[in-house]
Amino acid sequence: MNPEQIILEPILTEKTNGMREDGVYAFRVAQRANKVQVKGAVSALFGVHAQECRIINVKGKPKRTRSAKGRTSSWKKAVVTLAKGERISIFEGA
C-alpha cells in the first residue's frame, strides 16, 4: 500500500491539539494497515522520524433515524509519537 492509501486523514479535536504540543499526532488510517506501515507512511509523507505508533480500532456507534436502526462505520485510529523536537509543519498553522 502507498503512504497516501495508509494515512486517510488527520484527527483534529481539542484533545489531539493538546497532544501535538508533545509531538504526538493522531490519524485515521486504513483498516488493513499495521503499526510498521503507519510509521513508514508518516515518515515518508511528512519527512519526520516516527518513534512510536499505537493503533486503536474504533467501533461504530448505534444510530437511529425515525424507524430505521443502523450503525456508523467502524474505523482504525493511529496515534504516532515523533522524535523529540520534531513537528509536522502542516498542522502548526500560519
Coordinates of C-alpha atoms in Angstrom, one line a residue:
M1 CA 0.0 0.0 0.0
N2 CA 1.2 3.5 -0.7
P3 CA 1.6 6.0 2.1
E4 CA -1.3 8.0 0.7
Q5 CA -3.5 4.9 1.0
I6 CA -2.5 4.2 4.6
I7 CA -2.9 7.7 6.1
L8 CA -6.5 8.7 5.3
E9 CA -6.9 12.0 7.3
P10 CA -5.7 13.7 10.5
I11 CA -7.9 13.7 13.5
L12 CA -8.3 17.3 14.7
T13 CA -10.0 17.7 18.1
E14 CA -9.3 19.6 21.3
K15 CA -7.6 16.6 22.7
T16 CA -5.3 16.0 19.7
N17 CA -4.5 19.7 19.6
G18 CA -3.1 19.4 23.1
M19 CA -1.2 16.2 22.2
R20 CA 0.5 17.9 19.3
E21 CA 2.4 20.2 21.7
D22 CA 4.2 17.0 23.0
G23 CA 4.9 15.8 19.4
V24 CA 2.0 13.2 19.3
Y25 CA -0.3 13.2 16.3
A26 CA -3.5 11.2 15.6
F27 CA -4.6 9.9 12.2
R28 CA -7.4 8.0 10.7
V29 CA -5.8 5.1 8.9
A30 CA -6.7 2.2 6.5
Q31 CA -8.4 -0.8 8.1
R32 CA -5.6 -3.2 6.8
A33 CA -2.7 -1.0 7.9
N34 CA -0.4 -2.2 10.7
K35 CA 2.0 -0.3 13.0
V36 CA 5.1 -0.7 10.9
Q37 CA 3.2 0.6 7.8
V38 CA 1.8 3.6 9.6
K39 CA 5.2 4.6 11.0
G40 CA 6.7 4.3 7.5
A41 CA 3.9 6.3 5.9
V42 CA 4.2 9.2 8.4
S43 CA 7.9 9.3 7.9
A44 CA 7.5 9.3 4.1
L45 CA 4.7 11.8 3.8
F46 CA 5.9 14.4 6.4
G47 CA 9.7 13.9 6.5
V48 CA 9.9 13.2 10.2
H49 CA 11.0 10.2 12.3
A50 CA 8.2 8.3 14.0
Q51 CA 9.3 6.8 17.3
E52 CA 6.2 5.0 18.4
C53 CA 2.8 4.1 17.0
R54 CA -0.3 2.9 18.8
I55 CA -3.3 1.5 16.9
I56 CA -6.9 1.7 18.1
N57 CA -9.9 0.0 16.5
V58 CA -12.8 2.4 17.0
K59 CA -16.2 0.6 17.0
G60 CA -19.2 2.1 15.2
K61 CA -21.9 3.7 17.3
P62 CA -25.6 2.7 17.1
K63 CA -27.6 5.4 15.3
R64 CA -31.3 5.8 14.5
T65 CA -33.3 7.8 12.1
R66 CA -37.1 7.7 12.7
S67 CA -37.9 4.0 12.5
A68 CA -34.7 2.8 10.9
K69 CA -31.9 1.5 13.1
G70 CA -28.3 1.3 12.0
R71 CA -24.6 1.8 12.9
T72 CA -21.9 4.2 11.9
S73 CA -18.9 2.5 10.3
S74 CA -16.0 1.1 12.4
W75 CA -12.6 2.6 11.7
K76 CA -9.0 2.5 12.8
K77 CA -7.1 5.3 14.5
A78 CA -3.3 5.6 14.9
V79 CA -1.5 7.7 17.5
V80 CA 2.0 8.5 16.4
T81 CA 4.8 9.9 18.6
L82 CA 7.6 11.7 16.8
A83 CA 11.2 12.0 17.8
K84 CA 12.0 14.7 20.3
G85 CA 11.9 18.2 18.9
E86 CA 10.3 17.2 15.6
R87 CA 7.0 18.7 14.4
I88 CA 4.8 18.3 11.3
S89 CA 4.6 21.9 10.0
I90 CA 1.3 21.4 8.2
F91 CA -0.5 21.2 11.5
E92 CA 1.2 24.2 13.1
G93 CA -0.7 26.8 11.1
A94 CA 0.4 30.1 9.7

